Each structure stands twice: as C-alpha cells, then as structure tokens.
CSV table of C-alpha atoms and ligand atoms in Angstrom, one decimal:
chain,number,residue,atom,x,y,z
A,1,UNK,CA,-14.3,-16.3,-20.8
A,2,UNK,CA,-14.5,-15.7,-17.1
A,3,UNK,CA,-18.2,-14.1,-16.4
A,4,UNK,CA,-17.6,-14.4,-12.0
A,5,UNK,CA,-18.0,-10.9,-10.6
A,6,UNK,CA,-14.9,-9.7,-8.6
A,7,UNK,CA,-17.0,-10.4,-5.3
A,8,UNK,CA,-17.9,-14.1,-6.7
A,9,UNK,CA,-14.6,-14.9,-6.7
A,10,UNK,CA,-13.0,-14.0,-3.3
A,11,UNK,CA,-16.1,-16.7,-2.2
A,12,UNK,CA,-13.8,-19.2,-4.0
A,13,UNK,CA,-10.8,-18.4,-1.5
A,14,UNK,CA,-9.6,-20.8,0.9
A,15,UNK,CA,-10.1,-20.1,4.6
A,16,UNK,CA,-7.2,-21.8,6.6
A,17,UNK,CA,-5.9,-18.3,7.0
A,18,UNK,CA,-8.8,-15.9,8.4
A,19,UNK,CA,-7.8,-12.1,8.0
A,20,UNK,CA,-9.6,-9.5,9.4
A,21,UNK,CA,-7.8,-6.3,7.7
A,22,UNK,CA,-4.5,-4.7,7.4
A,23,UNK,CA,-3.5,-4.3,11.1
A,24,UNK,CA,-0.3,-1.5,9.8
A,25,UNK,CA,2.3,-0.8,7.6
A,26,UNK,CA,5.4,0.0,8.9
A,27,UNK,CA,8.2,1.8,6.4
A,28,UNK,CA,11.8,1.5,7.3
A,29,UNK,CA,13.0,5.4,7.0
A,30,UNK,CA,16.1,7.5,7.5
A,31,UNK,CA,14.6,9.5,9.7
A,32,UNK,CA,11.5,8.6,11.3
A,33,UNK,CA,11.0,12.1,13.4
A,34,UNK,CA,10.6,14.1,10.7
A,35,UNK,CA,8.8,11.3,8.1
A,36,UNK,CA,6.3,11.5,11.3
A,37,UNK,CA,6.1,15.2,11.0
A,38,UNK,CA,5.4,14.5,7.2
A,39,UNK,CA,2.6,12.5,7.2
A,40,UNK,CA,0.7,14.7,10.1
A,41,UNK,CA,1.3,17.9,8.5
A,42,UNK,CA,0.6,16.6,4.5
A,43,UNK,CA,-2.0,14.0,4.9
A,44,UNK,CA,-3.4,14.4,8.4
A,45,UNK,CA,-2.5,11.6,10.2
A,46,UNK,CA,-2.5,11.6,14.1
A,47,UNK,CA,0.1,11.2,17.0
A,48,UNK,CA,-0.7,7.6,18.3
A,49,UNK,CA,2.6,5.6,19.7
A,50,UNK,CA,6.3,6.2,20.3
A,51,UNK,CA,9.3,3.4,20.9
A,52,UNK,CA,13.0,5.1,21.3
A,53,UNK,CA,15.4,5.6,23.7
A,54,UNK,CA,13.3,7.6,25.8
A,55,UNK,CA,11.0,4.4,26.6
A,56,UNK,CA,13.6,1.5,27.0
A,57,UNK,CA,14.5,1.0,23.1
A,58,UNK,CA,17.9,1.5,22.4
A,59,UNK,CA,19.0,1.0,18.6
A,60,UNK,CA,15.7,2.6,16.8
A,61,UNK,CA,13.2,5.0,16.7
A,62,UNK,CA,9.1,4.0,15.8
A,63,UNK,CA,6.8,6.7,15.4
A,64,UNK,CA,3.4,5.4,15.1
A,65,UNK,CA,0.9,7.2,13.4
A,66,UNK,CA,-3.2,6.9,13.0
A,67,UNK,CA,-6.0,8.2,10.4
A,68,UNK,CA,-9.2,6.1,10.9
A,69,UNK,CA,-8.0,2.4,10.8
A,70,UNK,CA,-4.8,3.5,9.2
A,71,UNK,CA,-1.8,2.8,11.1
A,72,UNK,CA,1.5,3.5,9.8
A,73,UNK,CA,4.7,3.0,12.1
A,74,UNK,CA,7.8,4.6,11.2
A,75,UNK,CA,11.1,3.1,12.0
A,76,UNK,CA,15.0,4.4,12.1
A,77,UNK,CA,17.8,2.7,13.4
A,78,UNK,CA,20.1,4.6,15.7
A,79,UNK,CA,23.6,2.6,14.5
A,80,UNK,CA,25.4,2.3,11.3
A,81,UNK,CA,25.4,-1.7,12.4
A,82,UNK,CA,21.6,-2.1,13.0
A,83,UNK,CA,20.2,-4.4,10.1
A,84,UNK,CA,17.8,-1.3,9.3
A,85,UNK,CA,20.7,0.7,8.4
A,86,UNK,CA,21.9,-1.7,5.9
A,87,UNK,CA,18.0,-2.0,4.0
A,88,UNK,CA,17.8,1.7,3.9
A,89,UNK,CA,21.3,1.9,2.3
A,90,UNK,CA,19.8,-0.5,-0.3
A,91,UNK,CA,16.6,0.4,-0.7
A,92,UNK,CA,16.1,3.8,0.3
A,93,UNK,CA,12.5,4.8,2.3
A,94,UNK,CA,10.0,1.9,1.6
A,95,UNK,CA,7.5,-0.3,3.2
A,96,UNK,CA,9.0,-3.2,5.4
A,97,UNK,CA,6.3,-4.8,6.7
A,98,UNK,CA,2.6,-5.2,5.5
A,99,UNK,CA,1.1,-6.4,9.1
A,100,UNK,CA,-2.5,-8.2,9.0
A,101,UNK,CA,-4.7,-8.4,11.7
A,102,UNK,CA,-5.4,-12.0,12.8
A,103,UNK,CA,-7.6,-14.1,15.7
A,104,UNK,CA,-4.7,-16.5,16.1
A,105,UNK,CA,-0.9,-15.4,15.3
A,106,UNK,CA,0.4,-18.9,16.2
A,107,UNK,CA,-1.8,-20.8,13.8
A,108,UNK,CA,-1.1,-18.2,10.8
A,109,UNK,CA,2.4,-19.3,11.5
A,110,UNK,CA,2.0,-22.5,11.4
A,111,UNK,CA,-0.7,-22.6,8.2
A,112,UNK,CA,2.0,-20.4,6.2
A,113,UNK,CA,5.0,-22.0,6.9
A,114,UNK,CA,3.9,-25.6,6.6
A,115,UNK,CA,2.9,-24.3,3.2
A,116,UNK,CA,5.8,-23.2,2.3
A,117,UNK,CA,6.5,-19.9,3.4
A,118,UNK,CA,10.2,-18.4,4.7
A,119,UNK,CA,9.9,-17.0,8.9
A,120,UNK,CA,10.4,-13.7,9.0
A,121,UNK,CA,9.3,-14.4,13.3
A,122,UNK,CA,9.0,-16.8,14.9
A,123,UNK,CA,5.5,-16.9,16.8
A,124,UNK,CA,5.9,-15.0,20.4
A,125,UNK,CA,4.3,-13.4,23.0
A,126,UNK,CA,4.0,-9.8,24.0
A,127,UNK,CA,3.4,-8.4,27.4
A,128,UNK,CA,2.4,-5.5,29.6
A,129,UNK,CA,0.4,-3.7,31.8
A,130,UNK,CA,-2.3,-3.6,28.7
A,131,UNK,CA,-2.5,-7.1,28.2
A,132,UNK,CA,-0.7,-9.1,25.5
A,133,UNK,CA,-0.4,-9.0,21.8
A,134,UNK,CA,0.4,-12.2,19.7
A,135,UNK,CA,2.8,-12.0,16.5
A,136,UNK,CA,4.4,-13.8,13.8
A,137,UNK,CA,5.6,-13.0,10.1
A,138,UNK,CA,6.7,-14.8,6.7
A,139,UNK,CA,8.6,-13.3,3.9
A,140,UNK,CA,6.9,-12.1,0.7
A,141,UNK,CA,8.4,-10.7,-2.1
A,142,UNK,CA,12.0,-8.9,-2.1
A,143,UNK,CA,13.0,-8.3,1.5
A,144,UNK,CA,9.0,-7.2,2.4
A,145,UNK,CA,7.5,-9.1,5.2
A,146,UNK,CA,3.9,-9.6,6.5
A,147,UNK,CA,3.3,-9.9,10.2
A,148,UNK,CA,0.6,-11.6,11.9
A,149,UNK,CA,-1.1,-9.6,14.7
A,150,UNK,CA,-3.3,-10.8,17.5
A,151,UNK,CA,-3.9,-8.2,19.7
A,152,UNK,CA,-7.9,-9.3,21.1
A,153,UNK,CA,-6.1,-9.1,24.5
A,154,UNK,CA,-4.5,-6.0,24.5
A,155,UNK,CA,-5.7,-2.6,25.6
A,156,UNK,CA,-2.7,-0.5,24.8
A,157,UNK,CA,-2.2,2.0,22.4
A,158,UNK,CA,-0.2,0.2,19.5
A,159,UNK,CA,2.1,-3.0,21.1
A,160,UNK,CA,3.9,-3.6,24.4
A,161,UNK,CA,7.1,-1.8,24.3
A,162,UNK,CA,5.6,1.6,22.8
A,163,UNK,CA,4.2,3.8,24.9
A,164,UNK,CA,1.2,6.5,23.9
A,165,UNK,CA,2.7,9.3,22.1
A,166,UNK,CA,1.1,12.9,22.9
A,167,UNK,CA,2.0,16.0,20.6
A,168,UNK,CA,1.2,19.7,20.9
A,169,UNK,CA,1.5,19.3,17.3
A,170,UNK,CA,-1.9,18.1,16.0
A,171,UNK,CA,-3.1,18.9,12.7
A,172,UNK,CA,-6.7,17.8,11.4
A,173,UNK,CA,-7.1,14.5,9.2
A,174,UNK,CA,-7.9,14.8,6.0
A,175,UNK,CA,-10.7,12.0,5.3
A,176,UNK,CA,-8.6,8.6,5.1
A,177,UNK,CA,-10.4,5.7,6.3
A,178,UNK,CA,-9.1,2.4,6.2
A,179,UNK,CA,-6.2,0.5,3.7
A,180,UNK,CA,-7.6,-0.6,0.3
A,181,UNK,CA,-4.7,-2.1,-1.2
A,182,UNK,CA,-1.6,-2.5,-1.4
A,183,UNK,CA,0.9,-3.3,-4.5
A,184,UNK,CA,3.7,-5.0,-4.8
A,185,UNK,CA,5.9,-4.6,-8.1
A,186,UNK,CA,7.9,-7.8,-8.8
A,187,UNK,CA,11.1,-8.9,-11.3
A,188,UNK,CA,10.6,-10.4,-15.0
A,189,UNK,CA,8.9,-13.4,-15.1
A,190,UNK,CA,7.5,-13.3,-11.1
A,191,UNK,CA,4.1,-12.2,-11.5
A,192,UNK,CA,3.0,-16.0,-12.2
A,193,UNK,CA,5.5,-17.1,-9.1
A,194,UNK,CA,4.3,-14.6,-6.8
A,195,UNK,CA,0.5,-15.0,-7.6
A,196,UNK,CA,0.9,-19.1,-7.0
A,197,UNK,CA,2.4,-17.9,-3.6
A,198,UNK,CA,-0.2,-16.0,-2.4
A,199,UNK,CA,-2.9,-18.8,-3.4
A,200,UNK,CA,-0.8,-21.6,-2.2
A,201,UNK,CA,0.5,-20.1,1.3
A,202,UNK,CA,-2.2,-17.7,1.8
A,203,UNK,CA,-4.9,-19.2,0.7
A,204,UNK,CA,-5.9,-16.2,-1.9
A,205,UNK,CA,-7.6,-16.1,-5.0
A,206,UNK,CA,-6.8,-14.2,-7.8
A,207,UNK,CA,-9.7,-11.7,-8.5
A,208,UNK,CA,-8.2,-9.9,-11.7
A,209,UNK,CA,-6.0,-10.4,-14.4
A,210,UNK,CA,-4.5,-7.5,-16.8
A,211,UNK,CA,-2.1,-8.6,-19.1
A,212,UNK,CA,0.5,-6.2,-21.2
A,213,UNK,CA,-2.2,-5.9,-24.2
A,214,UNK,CA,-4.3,-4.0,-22.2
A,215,UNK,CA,-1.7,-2.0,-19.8
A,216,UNK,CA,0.4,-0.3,-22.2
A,217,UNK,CA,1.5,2.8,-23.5
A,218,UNK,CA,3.1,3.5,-26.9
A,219,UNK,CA,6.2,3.4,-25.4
A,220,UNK,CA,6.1,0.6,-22.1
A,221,UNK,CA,3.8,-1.9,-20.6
A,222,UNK,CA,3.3,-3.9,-17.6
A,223,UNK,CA,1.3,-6.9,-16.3
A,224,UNK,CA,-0.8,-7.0,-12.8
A,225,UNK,CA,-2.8,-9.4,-11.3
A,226,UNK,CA,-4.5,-9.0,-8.2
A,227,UNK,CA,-4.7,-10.8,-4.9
A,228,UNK,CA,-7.8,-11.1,-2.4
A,229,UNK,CA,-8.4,-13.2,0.3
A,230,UNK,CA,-12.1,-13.6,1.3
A,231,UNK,CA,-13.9,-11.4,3.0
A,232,UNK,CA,-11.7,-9.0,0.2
A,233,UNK,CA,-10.4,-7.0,3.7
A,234,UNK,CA,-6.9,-7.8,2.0
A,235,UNK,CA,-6.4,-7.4,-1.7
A,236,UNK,CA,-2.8,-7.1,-2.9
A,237,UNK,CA,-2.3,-6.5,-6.8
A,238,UNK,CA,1.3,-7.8,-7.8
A,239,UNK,CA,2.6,-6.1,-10.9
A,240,UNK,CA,5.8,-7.4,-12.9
A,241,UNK,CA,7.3,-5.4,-16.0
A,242,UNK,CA,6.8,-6.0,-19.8
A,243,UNK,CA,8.8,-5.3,-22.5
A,244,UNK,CA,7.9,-1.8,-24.2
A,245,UNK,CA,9.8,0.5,-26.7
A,246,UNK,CA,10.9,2.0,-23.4
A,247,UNK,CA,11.9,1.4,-19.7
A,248,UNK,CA,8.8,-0.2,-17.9
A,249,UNK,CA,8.0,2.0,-14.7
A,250,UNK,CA,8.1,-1.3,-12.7
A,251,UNK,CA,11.5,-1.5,-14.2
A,252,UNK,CA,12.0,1.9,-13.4
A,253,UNK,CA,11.3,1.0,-9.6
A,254,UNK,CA,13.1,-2.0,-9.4
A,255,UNK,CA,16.1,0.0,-10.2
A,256,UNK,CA,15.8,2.8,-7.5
A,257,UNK,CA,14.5,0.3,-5.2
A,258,UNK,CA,16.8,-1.8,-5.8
A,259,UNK,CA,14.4,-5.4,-5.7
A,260,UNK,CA,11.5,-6.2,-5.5
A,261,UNK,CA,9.0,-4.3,-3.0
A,262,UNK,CA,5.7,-2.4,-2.3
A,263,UNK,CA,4.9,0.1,-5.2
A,264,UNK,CA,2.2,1.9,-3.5
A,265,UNK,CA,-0.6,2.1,-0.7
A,266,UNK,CA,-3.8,3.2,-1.6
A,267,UNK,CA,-5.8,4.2,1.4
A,268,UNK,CA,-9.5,4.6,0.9
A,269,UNK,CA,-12.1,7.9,1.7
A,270,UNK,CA,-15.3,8.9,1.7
A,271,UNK,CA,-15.3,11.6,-0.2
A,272,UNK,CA,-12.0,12.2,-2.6
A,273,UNK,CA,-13.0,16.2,-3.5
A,274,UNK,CA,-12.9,17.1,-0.3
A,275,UNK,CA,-9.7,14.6,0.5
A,276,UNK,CA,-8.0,15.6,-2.3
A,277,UNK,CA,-8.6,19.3,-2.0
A,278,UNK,CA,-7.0,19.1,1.6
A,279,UNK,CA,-4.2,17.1,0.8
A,280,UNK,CA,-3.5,19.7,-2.3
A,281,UNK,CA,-3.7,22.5,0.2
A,282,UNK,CA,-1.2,21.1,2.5
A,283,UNK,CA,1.7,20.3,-0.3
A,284,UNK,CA,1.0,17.1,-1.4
A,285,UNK,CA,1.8,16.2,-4.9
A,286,UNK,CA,-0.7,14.3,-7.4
A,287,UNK,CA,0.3,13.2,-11.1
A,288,UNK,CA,-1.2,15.4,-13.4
A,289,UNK,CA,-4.0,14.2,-16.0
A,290,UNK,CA,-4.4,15.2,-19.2
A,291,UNK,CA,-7.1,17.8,-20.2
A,292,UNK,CA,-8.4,15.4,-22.8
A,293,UNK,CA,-9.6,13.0,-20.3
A,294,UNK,CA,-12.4,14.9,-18.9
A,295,UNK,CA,-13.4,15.8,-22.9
A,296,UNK,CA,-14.9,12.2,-22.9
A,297,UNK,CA,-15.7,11.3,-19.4
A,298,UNK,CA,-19.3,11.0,-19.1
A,299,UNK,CA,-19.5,8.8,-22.2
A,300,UNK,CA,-17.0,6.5,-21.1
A,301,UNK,CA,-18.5,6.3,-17.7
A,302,UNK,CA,-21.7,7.0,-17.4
A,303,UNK,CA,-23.7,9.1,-15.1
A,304,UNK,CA,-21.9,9.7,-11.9
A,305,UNK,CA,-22.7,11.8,-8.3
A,306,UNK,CA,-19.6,13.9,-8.6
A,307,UNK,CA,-19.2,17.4,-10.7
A,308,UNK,CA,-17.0,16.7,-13.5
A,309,UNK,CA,-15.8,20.2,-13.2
A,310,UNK,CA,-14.5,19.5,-9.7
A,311,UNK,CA,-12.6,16.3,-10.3
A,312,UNK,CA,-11.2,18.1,-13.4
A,313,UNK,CA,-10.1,21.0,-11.2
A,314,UNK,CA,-8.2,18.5,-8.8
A,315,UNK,CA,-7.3,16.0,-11.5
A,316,UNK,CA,-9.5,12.8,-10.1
A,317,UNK,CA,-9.9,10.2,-12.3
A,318,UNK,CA,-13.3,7.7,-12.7
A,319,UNK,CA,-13.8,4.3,-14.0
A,320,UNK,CA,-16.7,2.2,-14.1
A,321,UNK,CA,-17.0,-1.8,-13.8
A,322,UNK,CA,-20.3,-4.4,-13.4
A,323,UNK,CA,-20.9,-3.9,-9.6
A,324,UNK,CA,-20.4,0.7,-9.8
A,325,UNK,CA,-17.9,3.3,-10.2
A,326,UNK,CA,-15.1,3.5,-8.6
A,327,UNK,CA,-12.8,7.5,-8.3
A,328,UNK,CA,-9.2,7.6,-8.1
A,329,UNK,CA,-5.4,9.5,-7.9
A,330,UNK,CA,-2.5,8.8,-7.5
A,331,UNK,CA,0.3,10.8,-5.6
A,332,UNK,CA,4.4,11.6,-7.1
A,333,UNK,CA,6.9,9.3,-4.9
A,334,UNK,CA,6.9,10.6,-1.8
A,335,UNK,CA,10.5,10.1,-1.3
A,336,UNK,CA,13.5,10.9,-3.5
A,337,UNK,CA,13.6,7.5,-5.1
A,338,UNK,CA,11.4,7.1,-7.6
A,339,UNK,CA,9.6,4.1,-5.7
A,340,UNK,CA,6.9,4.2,-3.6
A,341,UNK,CA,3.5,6.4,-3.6
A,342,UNK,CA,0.0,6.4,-2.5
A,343,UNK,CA,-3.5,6.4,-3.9
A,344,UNK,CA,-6.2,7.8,-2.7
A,345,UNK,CA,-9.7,5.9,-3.8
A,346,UNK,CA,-13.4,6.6,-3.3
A,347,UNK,CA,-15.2,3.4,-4.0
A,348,UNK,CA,-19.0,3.4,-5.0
A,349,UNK,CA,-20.2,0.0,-5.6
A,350,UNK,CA,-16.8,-0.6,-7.9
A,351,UNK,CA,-14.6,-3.6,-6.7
A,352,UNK,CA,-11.9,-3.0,-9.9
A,353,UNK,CA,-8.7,-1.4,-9.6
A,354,UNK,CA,-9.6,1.4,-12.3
A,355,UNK,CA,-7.7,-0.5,-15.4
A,356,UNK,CA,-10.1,1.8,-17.2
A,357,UNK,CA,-7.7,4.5,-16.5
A,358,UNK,CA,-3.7,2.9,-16.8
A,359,UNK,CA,-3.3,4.3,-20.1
A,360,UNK,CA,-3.8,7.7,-19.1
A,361,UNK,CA,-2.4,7.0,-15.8
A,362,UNK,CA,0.8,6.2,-17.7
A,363,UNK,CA,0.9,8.2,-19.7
A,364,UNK,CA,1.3,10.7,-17.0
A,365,UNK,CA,4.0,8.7,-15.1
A,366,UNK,CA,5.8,8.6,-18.1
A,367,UNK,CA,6.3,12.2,-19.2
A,368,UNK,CA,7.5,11.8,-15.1
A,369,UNK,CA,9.9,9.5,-15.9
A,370,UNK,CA,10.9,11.2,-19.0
A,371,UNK,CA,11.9,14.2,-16.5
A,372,UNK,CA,14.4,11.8,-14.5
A,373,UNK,CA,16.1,10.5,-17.2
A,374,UNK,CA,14.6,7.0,-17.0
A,375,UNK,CA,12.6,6.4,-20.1
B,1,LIG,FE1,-3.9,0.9,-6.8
C-alpha cells in the first residue's frame, strides 16, 4: 500500500524540465469576439491583449483575457482554408493549447523531444519594442498541444504581435486566482500510455491513482490518474473511459469532441461562496447536487469553516484527505458540445482532486446526459 502523501510524491519528480506555472490556455473558437464578451461578462475576466487585422494579423482573431494569473487567449480564423477552421469543424470549441511558463523555451525543446515527444514548434524567437519572448511546443494527447513560454525578457502585455487591448466594457472579476488543473480525457486503453508520457517526456510523477472500482456509478465508470510535476505548479489528471451498464461520460466526450482532448479547467479561488454566488448571478450554469448530500456532510467530512447551509444553497461540494479539505463545483459545458467545462476549487490544506465526491458528481452528469440522449 502506498502510505506517501500527495506532496511526498511530487518530491520524487524529475527536474530536467523546470515549470513555473500554467503561462495560458488558449481555446480555438468560432467566434472569438463574442467568446471574449462571454467570459468577461459570466466569469469576470478582464480585457488584456488583442491580435487581428486591425494590428497586422491577417487570417485570425486572439482575444486575450486575464483574472489573477489566469490568462485565456481566444482564437478564430478568418478563412474557411486556415488549419483553425478545419479543428473547429472537428472538434467544436475546445482547448488547443495548454502553455507553461518556463526559464528556458529552447532547452524544454530539446529535453522533450529528445525524449520522445512530437514538435508542435520549433524553438524561436519573438521580438518587439517590449523585449522578446522565447517559445516552443510538443504534442500531447489528441490534437492538444503544450507550449513552452519564456517571456523573463519581455515587458509587453501578452506576446509580440498582440497589442494591449482596452475596453469600455469592463465588468468586475469574480475571485479566480490562478489554474489548478487541468484534465485531459483520453481513448480506451490510453490512460497507462498517456501517464508513461508525461513521466517519461516530462519528467512527472503520478500523484494519484483511481481506478473504475472506486469511480463508478450504477450505470458507468471511468479511470483517472493524475499528473504533477514538482513544485505541483502543474498537475494534469488524465481520465480514460471504463466499461459501465451505460455510455461512460468520457465516452460521451470523445464522441462530441470527436478525440481525445482537455475535459475541463479548474481555476482556483479564495473563497468559492462568494465566487460561486457571483458567477450564479451572472448566468453561469453549475451541475446540480443532490439534496441528500448535505444530509450527511459533516460526518463524512468533518468539521469545516464554511456554513453548510450556504454551500447547500449554491450546491458546493466538500471532501476531506490527510493534508485538509478541499471545496468544489463543477460548471455545465460551456459550449454546445457536450465537452469541455470548468471547476471552480477552494483548496484548504487538501492536495486531492475530491474523489470523495465522483459518485455524486456523476450521478449528476448522468441524469445530464440522460437529457441529451447519450446514456
Ligand atoms: Fe478537477
């Protein structure tokens, strides 16, 4: 039995490739302008950087958008032609690129690829009047991509090429702080693969394991086994379907999403009642949890700051682990496609990913499912 806290084992990762956070995540989108109005107006996120026609770009669009060390960019191509056209034909609205922040671009390249991973780009230099910004990327799973970014020399507001983006249009954040993970959902029988990749390439460890025994529902399951590297800046769970009585929601995904890809970002705040409240107010949707979860919540979790009452009210969900508590929701997609969605998380000393709470979880995406037609 494996007794190492989660924290004891991202000590174990390797260091050839030093991370120092998520640097952004940029979704490809059929239509960037008003995703952009989207995410300011629903979850408060705040005008930072533009790239388009109107600065020198001429076959997309890339909003870029900020909420504390958040930075989502949001891309469009402007031609039927454009290679961005044909992954949003396939895949709908999804996350291309997970981006990580990096002292040295050139040698994440070459530590990666020498390891085994696929270019995605080649290593180059940036310039303007800022300074200059460093970047490289490899392929992960499905068509997603992870970019190295130096930027220790640069002084501009996102990357040379985009120029500062003011709006009139400014509405207040709503608490998000920084990326805590990010999932990826992979095909049958890729989970093992994908995990191997990210120790072997990236020099990960895996911090935690769930198998379908403990994920499951009366009617699917799935498997999930997380990814840190080790300072635990980065953590990226990989999930991969198991067979149920019913259609998997990871099968579910890799249908709409047509391969493999990121399931959902799950952005961290200080204080979820208040996040969650706001983001309620202002349209966004939540999965519902059951009633009967609250019946039992203090015994399953123990004494907690937060009034049970409140996260009732808003539907939050709590789980415990060795090193604190961790709170939690989880938003409907937030596009047509049943694919990707966010979580919102408040951690207090808790370094789990709330397995505590899948089966209710679940259950909830299920009777979701059931709605569409896909279980
Ligand atoms: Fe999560």
């Amino acid at each position: 039995m494996d007794t190492l806290t989660v924290s004891a084992k991202m000590a174990t990762a390797k260091d050839f490739l030093p991370i120092n956070g998520t640097d952004h995540i940029e979704l490809y989108v059929g239509n960037a302008k008003q995703a952009a109005h989207f995410y300011k107006t629903a979850f408060g996120f705040q005008s930072l950087a533009y790239a388009g026609p109107e600065t020198g770009v001429k076959e997309i669009a890339s909003y870029v958008l900020q909420q504390g060390k958040i930075r989502l960019v949001l891309t469009t191509p402007l031609e039927s032609e454009h290679p961005i056209s044909q992954h949003i034909f396939k895949h709908g609205d999804g996350v291309k690129v997970l981006a990580l922040w990096v002292d040295d671009a050139y040698k994440a390249f070459q530590e990666t690829t020498s390891r085994g991973a696929k270019a995605y780009m080649q290593p180059k230099t940036m310039k303007d009047e800022f300074g200059e910004v460093k970047i490289s990327g490899i392929y992960t799973y499905g068509e997603t991509a992870h970019l190295f970014v130096e930027r220790k020399n640069y002084k501009g507001p996102f990357l040379p090429g985009y120029k500062e983006w003011k709006s009139n249009y400014n509405p207040s954040e709503t608490g998000l702080l920084h990326v805590d993970h990010c999932v990826g959902n992979v095909g049958w029988n890729r989970m093992n693969e994908t995990v191997k990749w990210y120790e072997d390439v990236m020099g990960f460890v895996n911090i935690l394991s769930f198998d379908d025994k403990q994920i499951n529902t009366e009617y699917s399951a799935l498997m999930s086994k997380v990814m840190s590297n080790g300072n635990g800046y980065v953590k990226f769970p990989i999930n991969e379907p198991a067979e149920g009585k019913k259609k998997s929601q990871i099968e579910e995904y890799l249908q709409f999403y047509e391969g493999e890809g990121v399931q959902h970002i799950a952005v961290a705040t200080k204080d979820i009642i208040k996040t969650v409240r706001e983001l309620k107010s202002r349209g966004v949707e939540f999965l519902n949890t059951p009633n009967t979860y609250y019946e039992d919540l203090q015994n399953r979790v123990g004494k907690i700051d937060e009034d049970v009452a409140s996260l009732h009210e808003l539907g939050i969900l709590v789980d415990r682990d060795d090193e604190g508590y961790l709170l939690q929701i989880f938003t409907k997609p937030i596009e047509d496609r049943p694919t990707l969605f966010f979580e919102i998380i408040q951690r207090k000393g808790a370094q789990s990913f709330g397995a505590g709470n899948f089966k209710a979880l679940f259950e909830s995406i299920e009777r979701e499912q059931a709605l569409r037609g896909n279980l």
